[in-house]
PDB file of C-alpha atoms in Angstrom:
ATOM      1  CA  MET T   1     -18.468 -10.883   6.659  1.00 49.00           C
ATOM      2  CA  THR T   2     -15.224 -10.989   8.523  1.00 57.00           C
ATOM      3  CA  GLN T   3     -13.399  -9.262  11.261  1.00 52.00           C
ATOM      4  CA  ALA T   4     -10.919  -6.515  11.061  1.00 59.00           C
ATOM      5  CA  ARG T   5      -7.318  -7.434  11.819  1.00 61.00           C
ATOM      6  CA  PRO T   6      -6.689  -7.252  15.781  1.00 52.00           C
ATOM      7  CA  GLY T   7      -5.068  -3.893  17.052  1.00 49.00           C
ATOM      8  CA  THR T   8      -4.585  -2.181  20.292  1.00 40.00           C
ATOM      9  CA  PRO T   9      -7.385   0.441  20.387  1.00 40.00           C
ATOM     10  CA  LEU T  10      -6.181   2.345  23.347  1.00 38.00           C
ATOM     11  CA  PRO T  11      -6.442   6.096  23.806  1.00 41.00           C
ATOM     12  CA  GLY T  12      -3.546   8.221  23.312  1.00 43.00           C
ATOM     13  CA  GLU T  13      -1.571   9.824  26.212  1.00 45.00           C
ATOM     14  CA  PRO T  14      -3.552  13.087  27.041  1.00 46.00           C
ATOM     15  CA  GLY T  15      -1.938  16.261  27.606  1.00 46.00           C
ATOM     16  CA  ARG T  16       0.994  15.781  25.254  1.00 53.00           C
ATOM     17  CA  GLY T  17       2.411  18.964  24.251  1.00 66.00           C
ATOM     18  CA  VAL T  18       2.709  20.232  20.480  1.00 68.00           C
ATOM     19  CA  LEU T  19       6.468  19.798  20.569  1.00 68.00           C
ATOM     20  CA  GLY T  20       6.209  16.343  21.925  1.00 69.00           C
ATOM     21  CA  ARG T  21       3.589  15.059  19.459  1.00 74.00           C
ATOM     22  CA  THR T  22       5.850  16.542  16.468  1.00 80.00           C
ATOM     23  CA  THR T  23       8.849  14.857  17.888  1.00 83.00           C
ATOM     24  CA  LEU T  24       7.109  11.531  18.454  1.00 82.00           C
ATOM     25  CA  ALA T  25       5.604  11.800  14.780  1.00 83.00           C
ATOM     26  CA  LEU T  26       9.062  12.585  13.497  1.00 89.00           C
ATOM     27  CA  HIS T  27      10.524   9.437  15.302  1.00 88.00           C
ATOM     28  CA  TRP T  28       7.844   7.279  13.927  1.00 91.00           C
ATOM     29  CA  ALA T  29       8.355   8.533  10.412  1.00 91.00           C
ATOM     30  CA  LEU T  30      12.037   7.871  10.745  1.00 93.00           C
ATOM     31  CA  VAL T  31      11.841   4.467  12.052  1.00 94.00           C
ATOM     32  CA  LEU T  32       9.093   3.503   9.748  1.00 94.00           C
ATOM     33  CA  THR T  33      11.206   4.825   6.829  1.00 93.00           C
ATOM     34  CA  VAL T  34      14.261   2.574   7.837  1.00 94.00           C
ATOM     35  CA  CYS T  35      11.967  -0.462   8.497  1.00 94.00           C
ATOM     36  CA  CYS T  36      10.109  -0.160   5.095  1.00 93.00           C
ATOM     37  CA  GLY T  37      13.513   0.317   3.274  1.00 91.00           C
ATOM     38  CA  VAL T  38      15.103  -2.709   4.854  1.00 92.00           C
ATOM     39  CA  ALA T  39      12.042  -4.750   4.172  1.00 93.00           C
ATOM     40  CA  SER T  40      12.094  -3.609   0.728  1.00 89.00           C
ATOM     41  CA  ALA T  41      15.742  -4.023   0.201  1.00 86.00           C
ATOM     42  CA  PRO T  42      15.918  -7.414  -1.608  1.00 86.00           C
ATOM     43  CA  GLY T  43      13.682  -6.006  -4.366  1.00 80.00           C
ATOM     44  CA  LEU T  44      15.362  -2.757  -4.590  1.00 73.00           C
ATOM     45  CA  VAL T  45      18.777  -4.341  -5.070  1.00 78.00           C
ATOM     46  CA  ILE T  46      17.436  -6.219  -7.933  1.00 75.00           C
ATOM     47  CA  VAL T  47      16.027  -3.080  -9.579  1.00 69.00           C
ATOM     48  CA  SER T  48      19.094  -1.239  -9.056  1.00 69.00           C
ATOM     49  CA  LEU T  49      21.138  -4.214 -10.754  1.00 72.00           C
ATOM     50  CA  LEU T  50      18.550  -4.203 -13.595  1.00 65.00           C
ATOM     51  CA  ASP T  51      19.208  -0.512 -14.064  1.00 59.00           C
ATOM     52  CA  GLY T  52      16.125  -0.266 -16.219  1.00 54.00           C
ATOM     53  CA  ALA T  53      17.300  -2.718 -18.628  1.00 53.00           C
ATOM     54  CA  GLY T  54      15.259  -5.679 -17.391  1.00 62.00           C
ATOM     55  CA  SER T  55      11.951  -6.760 -18.871  1.00 78.00           C
ATOM     56  CA  PRO T  56       8.673  -6.068 -17.053  1.00 85.00           C
ATOM     57  CA  LEU T  57       8.629  -9.588 -15.699  1.00 83.00           C
ATOM     58  CA  PHE T  58      11.809  -9.114 -13.722  1.00 81.00           C
ATOM     59  CA  GLY T  59      10.858  -5.602 -12.668  1.00 82.00           C
ATOM     60  CA  ALA T  60       7.878  -7.242 -11.182  1.00 87.00           C
ATOM     61  CA  LEU T  61       9.626 -10.030  -9.399  1.00 86.00           C
ATOM     62  CA  ALA T  62      11.789  -7.317  -7.872  1.00 84.00           C
ATOM     63  CA  LEU T  63       8.861  -5.298  -6.556  1.00 88.00           C
ATOM     64  CA  ILE T  64       7.376  -8.419  -4.672  1.00 92.00           C
ATOM     65  CA  PRO T  65       9.015  -7.536  -1.364  1.00 93.00           C
ATOM     66  CA  VAL T  66       7.708  -3.900  -1.583  1.00 92.00           C
ATOM     67  CA  GLY T  67       4.096  -4.805  -1.189  1.00 94.00           C
ATOM     68  CA  PRO T  68       4.417  -6.483   2.488  1.00 96.00           C
ATOM     69  CA  ALA T  69       6.777  -3.743   3.573  1.00 95.00           C
ATOM     70  CA  PHE T  70       4.552  -0.926   2.477  1.00 95.00           C
ATOM     71  CA  SER T  71       1.479  -2.609   3.967  1.00 96.00           C
ATOM     72  CA  ALA T  72       3.254  -3.127   7.256  1.00 96.00           C
ATOM     73  CA  THR T  73       4.121   0.601   7.252  1.00 96.00           C
ATOM     74  CA  LEU T  74       0.296   1.377   6.680  1.00 95.00           C
ATOM     75  CA  TYR T  75      -0.539  -0.893   9.338  1.00 94.00           C
ATOM     76  CA  ALA T  76       1.876   0.809  11.846  1.00 93.00           C
ATOM     77  CA  TRP T  77       0.636   4.096  10.958  1.00 92.00           C
ATOM     78  CA  ARG T  78      -2.934   3.272  11.787  1.00 88.00           C
ATOM     79  CA  GLU T  79      -1.867   1.622  15.008  1.00 85.00           C
ATOM     80  CA  ARG T  80      -0.205   4.909  16.095  1.00 83.00           C
ATOM     81  CA  VAL T  81      -3.547   6.667  15.404  1.00 73.00           C
ATOM     82  CA  THR T  82      -5.849   4.206  17.118  1.00 68.00           C
ATOM     83  CA  GLY T  83      -3.616   2.631  19.417  1.00 61.00           C
ATOM     84  CA  GLU T  84      -1.058   3.295  22.271  1.00 51.00           C
ATOM     85  CA  GLU T  85       1.340   6.395  21.038  1.00 49.00           C
ATOM     86  CA  GLN T  86       4.149   5.004  23.300  1.00 58.00           C
ATOM     87  CA  ALA T  87       4.338   1.747  21.453  1.00 69.00           C
ATOM     88  CA  ALA T  88       7.650   1.236  19.497  1.00 86.00           C
ATOM     89  CA  PRO T  89       6.975   1.858  15.850  1.00 90.00           C
ATOM     90  CA  TRP T  90       9.313  -0.926  14.807  1.00 90.00           C
ATOM     91  CA  ARG T  91       7.077  -3.299  16.908  1.00 91.00           C
ATOM     92  CA  ALA T  92       3.973  -2.111  15.080  1.00 92.00           C
ATOM     93  CA  PHE T  93       5.851  -2.629  11.753  1.00 95.00           C
ATOM     94  CA  ARG T  94       6.605  -6.129  12.752  1.00 94.00           C
ATOM     95  CA  ARG T  95       3.055  -6.808  13.809  1.00 93.00           C
ATOM     96  CA  GLY T  96       1.680  -5.677  10.537  1.00 94.00           C
ATOM     97  CA  TYR T  97       4.362  -7.647   8.512  1.00 95.00           C
ATOM     98  CA  ALA T  98       3.625 -10.639  10.284  1.00 94.00           C
ATOM     99  CA  SER T  99      -0.186 -10.448  10.353  1.00 92.00           C
ATOM    100  CA  GLY T 100      -0.647  -9.373   6.880  1.00 92.00           C
ATOM    101  CA  PHE T 101       2.318 -11.074   4.750  1.00 94.00           C
ATOM    102  CA  GLY T 102       0.265 -13.935   3.302  1.00 94.00           C
ATOM    103  CA  ASP T 103      -3.044 -11.925   2.603  1.00 94.00           C
ATOM    104  CA  VAL T 104      -0.865  -8.934   0.943  1.00 96.00           C
ATOM    105  CA  LEU T 105       1.254 -11.437  -1.169  1.00 96.00           C
ATOM    106  CA  ARG T 106      -1.947 -13.095  -2.411  1.00 96.00           C
ATOM    107  CA  VAL T 107      -3.221  -9.706  -3.809  1.00 96.00           C
ATOM    108  CA  TRP T 108      -0.015  -8.136  -4.599  1.00 96.00           C
ATOM    109  CA  VAL T 109       1.510 -10.804  -6.792  1.00 96.00           C
ATOM    110  CA  PRO T 110      -1.392 -10.982  -9.196  1.00 95.00           C
ATOM    111  CA  VAL T 111      -1.349  -7.148  -9.615  1.00 95.00           C
ATOM    112  CA  LEU T 112       2.354  -7.259 -10.416  1.00 95.00           C
ATOM    113  CA  ALA T 113       1.682 -10.192 -12.736  1.00 95.00           C
ATOM    114  CA  VAL T 114      -1.108  -8.056 -14.619  1.00 95.00           C
ATOM    115  CA  LEU T 115       1.060  -4.978 -14.839  1.00 95.00           C
ATOM    116  CA  ALA T 116       4.093  -7.139 -16.192  1.00 94.00           C
ATOM    117  CA  LEU T 117       1.756  -8.669 -18.825  1.00 95.00           C
ATOM    118  CA  LEU T 118       0.500  -5.204 -19.830  1.00 94.00           C
ATOM    119  CA  GLY T 119       4.126  -3.719 -19.822  1.00 92.00           C
ATOM    120  CA  SER T 120       5.307  -6.659 -21.928  1.00 91.00           C
ATOM    121  CA  SER T 121       2.395  -6.090 -24.402  1.00 91.00           C
ATOM    122  CA  ALA T 122       3.244  -2.469 -24.575  1.00 90.00           C
ATOM    123  CA  LEU T 123       6.798  -3.242 -25.410  1.00 89.00           C
ATOM    124  CA  ALA T 124       5.720  -5.704 -28.052  1.00 88.00           C
ATOM    125  CA  VAL T 125       3.751  -2.875 -29.636  1.00 85.00           C
ATOM    126  CA  LEU T 126       6.557  -0.617 -29.808  1.00 82.00           C
ATOM    127  CA  ALA T 127       8.893  -3.023 -31.121  1.00 83.00           C
ATOM    128  CA  GLY T 128       6.695  -4.660 -33.658  1.00 76.00           C
ATOM    129  CA  GLY T 129       5.818  -1.316 -35.297  1.00 71.00           C
ATOM    130  CA  ALA T 130       2.049  -1.715 -34.442  1.00 73.00           C
ATOM    131  CA  PRO T 131      -0.159   1.359 -34.455  1.00 78.00           C
ATOM    132  CA  ARG T 132       0.453   3.433 -31.261  1.00 78.00           C
ATOM    133  CA  GLY T 133      -3.304   3.524 -30.727  1.00 82.00           C
ATOM    134  CA  TYR T 134      -2.944   0.077 -29.180  1.00 83.00           C
ATOM    135  CA  LEU T 135      -1.137   1.810 -26.240  1.00 90.00           C
ATOM    136  CA  THR T 136      -4.307   3.602 -25.083  1.00 92.00           C
ATOM    137  CA  PRO T 137      -6.140   0.650 -23.868  1.00 93.00           C
ATOM    138  CA  LEU T 138      -3.134  -0.885 -22.378  1.00 93.00           C
ATOM    139  CA  ALA T 139      -2.663   2.367 -20.379  1.00 93.00           C
ATOM    140  CA  VAL T 140      -6.148   2.396 -19.190  1.00 94.00           C
ATOM    141  CA  LEU T 141      -6.016  -1.034 -17.991  1.00 96.00           C
ATOM    142  CA  ALA T 142      -2.603  -0.384 -16.203  1.00 95.00           C
ATOM    143  CA  LEU T 143      -4.162   2.444 -14.571  1.00 95.00           C
ATOM    144  CA  ILE T 144      -7.082   0.435 -13.288  1.00 95.00           C
ATOM    145  CA  ALA T 145      -4.946  -2.331 -12.091  1.00 95.00           C
ATOM    146  CA  VAL T 146      -2.828   0.072 -10.313  1.00 95.00           C
ATOM    147  CA  LEU T 147      -5.645   1.908  -8.581  1.00 96.00           C
ATOM    148  CA  ALA T 148      -7.366  -1.293  -7.728  1.00 95.00           C
ATOM    149  CA  GLY T 149      -4.242  -2.983  -6.600  1.00 96.00           C
ATOM    150  CA  VAL T 150      -3.498  -0.189  -4.299  1.00 96.00           C
ATOM    151  CA  GLN T 151      -7.040  -0.562  -2.758  1.00 96.00           C
ATOM    152  CA  ALA T 152      -6.734  -4.272  -2.657  1.00 96.00           C
ATOM    153  CA  LEU T 153      -3.352  -3.818  -0.773  1.00 96.00           C
ATOM    154  CA  VAL T 154      -5.100  -1.581   1.815  1.00 96.00           C
ATOM    155  CA  ILE T 155      -7.854  -3.957   2.387  1.00 96.00           C
ATOM    156  CA  ALA T 156      -5.646  -6.883   2.826  1.00 96.00           C
ATOM    157  CA  THR T 157      -3.628  -4.751   5.324  1.00 95.00           C
ATOM    158  CA  PHE T 158      -6.434  -4.113   7.738  1.00 94.00           C
ATOM    159  CA  PHE T 159      -8.939  -6.961   7.036  1.00 93.00           C
ATOM    160  CA  SER T 160      -8.795 -10.783   6.695  1.00 90.00           C
ATOM    161  CA  PHE T 161     -11.001 -11.523   3.645  1.00 93.00           C
ATOM    162  CA  ARG T 162     -10.571 -14.311   1.130  1.00 93.00           C
ATOM    163  CA  THR T 163      -8.376 -13.285  -1.695  1.00 94.00           C
ATOM    164  CA  ARG T 164     -11.015 -13.166  -4.230  1.00 94.00           C
ATOM    165  CA  ASP T 165     -13.347 -11.194  -1.995  1.00 95.00           C
ATOM    166  CA  THR T 166     -10.420  -8.686  -1.412  1.00 96.00           C
ATOM    167  CA  ILE T 167      -9.850  -8.192  -5.125  1.00 94.00           C
ATOM    168  CA  ARG T 168     -13.602  -8.010  -5.747  1.00 95.00           C
ATOM    169  CA  LEU T 169     -14.104  -5.448  -2.955  1.00 95.00           C
ATOM    170  CA  ALA T 170     -10.994  -3.518  -4.302  1.00 96.00           C
ATOM    171  CA  VAL T 171     -12.329  -3.240  -8.041  1.00 95.00           C
ATOM    172  CA  HIS T 172     -15.867  -2.533  -6.736  1.00 94.00           C
ATOM    173  CA  HIS T 173     -14.898   0.433  -4.420  1.00 94.00           C
ATOM    174  CA  THR T 174     -12.411   1.713  -6.962  1.00 93.00           C
ATOM    175  CA  PHE T 175     -15.419   2.995  -8.646  1.00 93.00           C
ATOM    176  CA  ARG T 176     -17.898   3.295  -6.018  1.00 92.00           C
ATOM    177  CA  LEU T 177     -15.677   5.667  -3.936  1.00 92.00           C
ATOM    178  CA  PRO T 178     -14.438   8.198  -6.491  1.00 92.00           C
ATOM    179  CA  GLY T 179     -13.138  10.699  -3.914  1.00 92.00           C
ATOM    180  CA  ALA T 180     -10.913   8.118  -2.426  1.00 93.00           C
ATOM    181  CA  THR T 181      -9.783   6.857  -5.857  1.00 94.00           C
ATOM    182  CA  VAL T 182      -8.962  10.441  -6.999  1.00 95.00           C
ATOM    183  CA  SER T 183      -6.746  10.925  -3.735  1.00 94.00           C
ATOM    184  CA  VAL T 184      -5.156   7.561  -4.475  1.00 95.00           C
ATOM    185  CA  LEU T 185      -4.535   8.614  -8.101  1.00 95.00           C
ATOM    186  CA  ALA T 186      -2.880  11.900  -7.015  1.00 96.00           C
ATOM    187  CA  LEU T 187      -0.361   9.904  -4.730  1.00 95.00           C
ATOM    188  CA  VAL T 188       0.250   7.493  -7.578  1.00 94.00           C
ATOM    189  CA  ILE T 189       1.071  10.370  -9.763  1.00 95.00           C
ATOM    190  CA  CYS T 190       3.351  11.918  -7.251  1.00 95.00           C
ATOM    191  CA  ALA T 191       5.071   8.625  -6.458  1.00 92.00           C
ATOM    192  CA  VAL T 192       5.686   8.129 -10.296  1.00 91.00           C
ATOM    193  CA  GLY T 193       7.106  11.806 -10.621  1.00 93.00           C
ATOM    194  CA  VAL T 194       9.452  11.401  -7.598  1.00 92.00           C
ATOM    195  CA  LEU T 195      10.649   7.868  -9.195  1.00 84.00           C
ATOM    196  CA  TRP T 196      10.992   9.608 -12.561  1.00 87.00           C
ATOM    197  CA  LEU T 197      12.957  12.640 -11.354  1.00 89.00           C
ATOM    198  CA  ALA T 198      14.951  11.269  -8.282  1.00 84.00           C
ATOM    199  CA  GLY T 199      15.004   7.745  -8.840  1.00 77.00           C
ATOM    200  CA  ASP T 200      13.909   4.631  -6.485  1.00 74.00           C
ATOM    201  CA  GLY T 201      16.172   5.547  -3.633  1.00 76.00           C
ATOM    202  CA  VAL T 202      14.326   8.853  -2.779  1.00 85.00           C
ATOM    203  CA  LEU T 203      10.970   7.087  -3.424  1.00 85.00           C
ATOM    204  CA  VAL T 204      11.957   4.534  -0.569  1.00 81.00           C
ATOM    205  CA  LEU T 205      13.018   7.293   1.673  1.00 83.00           C
ATOM    206  CA  LEU T 206       9.629   8.987   1.257  1.00 89.00           C
ATOM    207  CA  GLY T 207       7.741   5.707   1.517  1.00 89.00           C
ATOM    208  CA  ALA T 208       6.610   5.985   5.214  1.00 91.00           C
ATOM    209  CA  LEU T 209       5.209   9.563   4.251  1.00 92.00           C
ATOM    210  CA  PHE T 210       3.415   8.114   1.204  1.00 94.00           C
ATOM    211  CA  ALA T 211       2.107   5.326   3.514  1.00 94.00           C
ATOM    212  CA  LEU T 212       0.704   7.875   5.944  1.00 93.00           C
ATOM    213  CA  ALA T 213      -0.725   9.771   3.119  1.00 94.00           C
ATOM    214  CA  LEU T 214      -2.462   6.697   1.651  1.00 95.00           C
ATOM    215  CA  ARG T 215      -3.812   5.941   5.106  1.00 93.00           C
ATOM    216  CA  HIS T 216      -5.622   9.289   5.140  1.00 92.00           C
ATOM    217  CA  ALA T 217      -6.667   9.232   1.568  1.00 93.00           C
ATOM    218  CA  ASP T 218      -8.371   5.710   1.913  1.00 93.00           C
ATOM    219  CA  ALA T 219      -9.981   6.463   5.339  1.00 92.00           C
ATOM    220  CA  PRO T 220     -13.405   6.544   3.602  1.00 93.00           C
ATOM    221  CA  LEU T 221     -12.518   2.968   1.982  1.00 94.00           C
ATOM    222  CA  ILE T 222     -11.551   1.556   5.350  1.00 93.00           C
ATOM    223  CA  ASP T 223     -14.438   2.859   7.322  1.00 93.00           C
ATOM    224  CA  HIS T 224     -16.914   1.809   4.805  1.00 93.00           C
ATOM    225  CA  ILE T 225     -15.651  -1.663   4.679  1.00 94.00           C
ATOM    226  CA  GLU T 226     -15.489  -1.791   8.472  1.00 92.00           C
ATOM    227  CA  ARG T 227     -19.134  -0.799   8.767  1.00 92.00           C
ATOM    228  CA  HIS T 228     -20.641  -2.824   6.032  1.00 89.00           C
ATOM    229  CA  TYR T 229     -18.345  -6.105   5.753  1.00 90.00           C
ATOM    230  CA  THR T 230     -17.144  -6.906   9.151  1.00 84.00           C
ATOM    231  CA  THR T 231     -18.496  -8.112  12.323  1.00 74.00           C
ATOM    232  CA  PRO T 232     -18.184  -6.064  15.575  1.00 65.00           C
TER     233      PRO T 232
END
């Protein structure tokens, strides 16, 4: 059992008009897009320099900063929903980045390492002339790693479990909560589609919106863990 990460659970300002709420939401989306992009910038610069010619290992290294940046964006969106709406979004992002940096990296780096290993294996199969059938189990393992990795990142963002417990809970709930898993899979497919059609720059610009969508998609996972695995 553990405690959820501290937040500021204060009610939102009553009586705010529709226009005011829309303007505030757009303000948060814009600021969090900038924050997420700036925090991810070191890895994205490396990705752009590699220009797709790098090995999966270098690609994984380049994506390391993306995990804490995306996690902080998730944290900020939840703080806006459960906290004080007038709080500055960049402050919420900073709190999420500082509080979850270590926990997120401890689950994010192993996920990237697994994906790099699977990617290298797939390239070896293609280069070595092995039967293409070997790619199927590699693709299945990669998909499971991505889905469980996303869930682990969400859990590490909002809770302070030991790393092995975070990973165990992520893998377990990937199969236990199929509704949330299908929603996350849809977001992953959309992200891959944006990356394939428009490039990583557009994907970064949509990062805050993807984080907001993931926050809603994984609400059942967050609520379930909060009810059953944390202390009041």
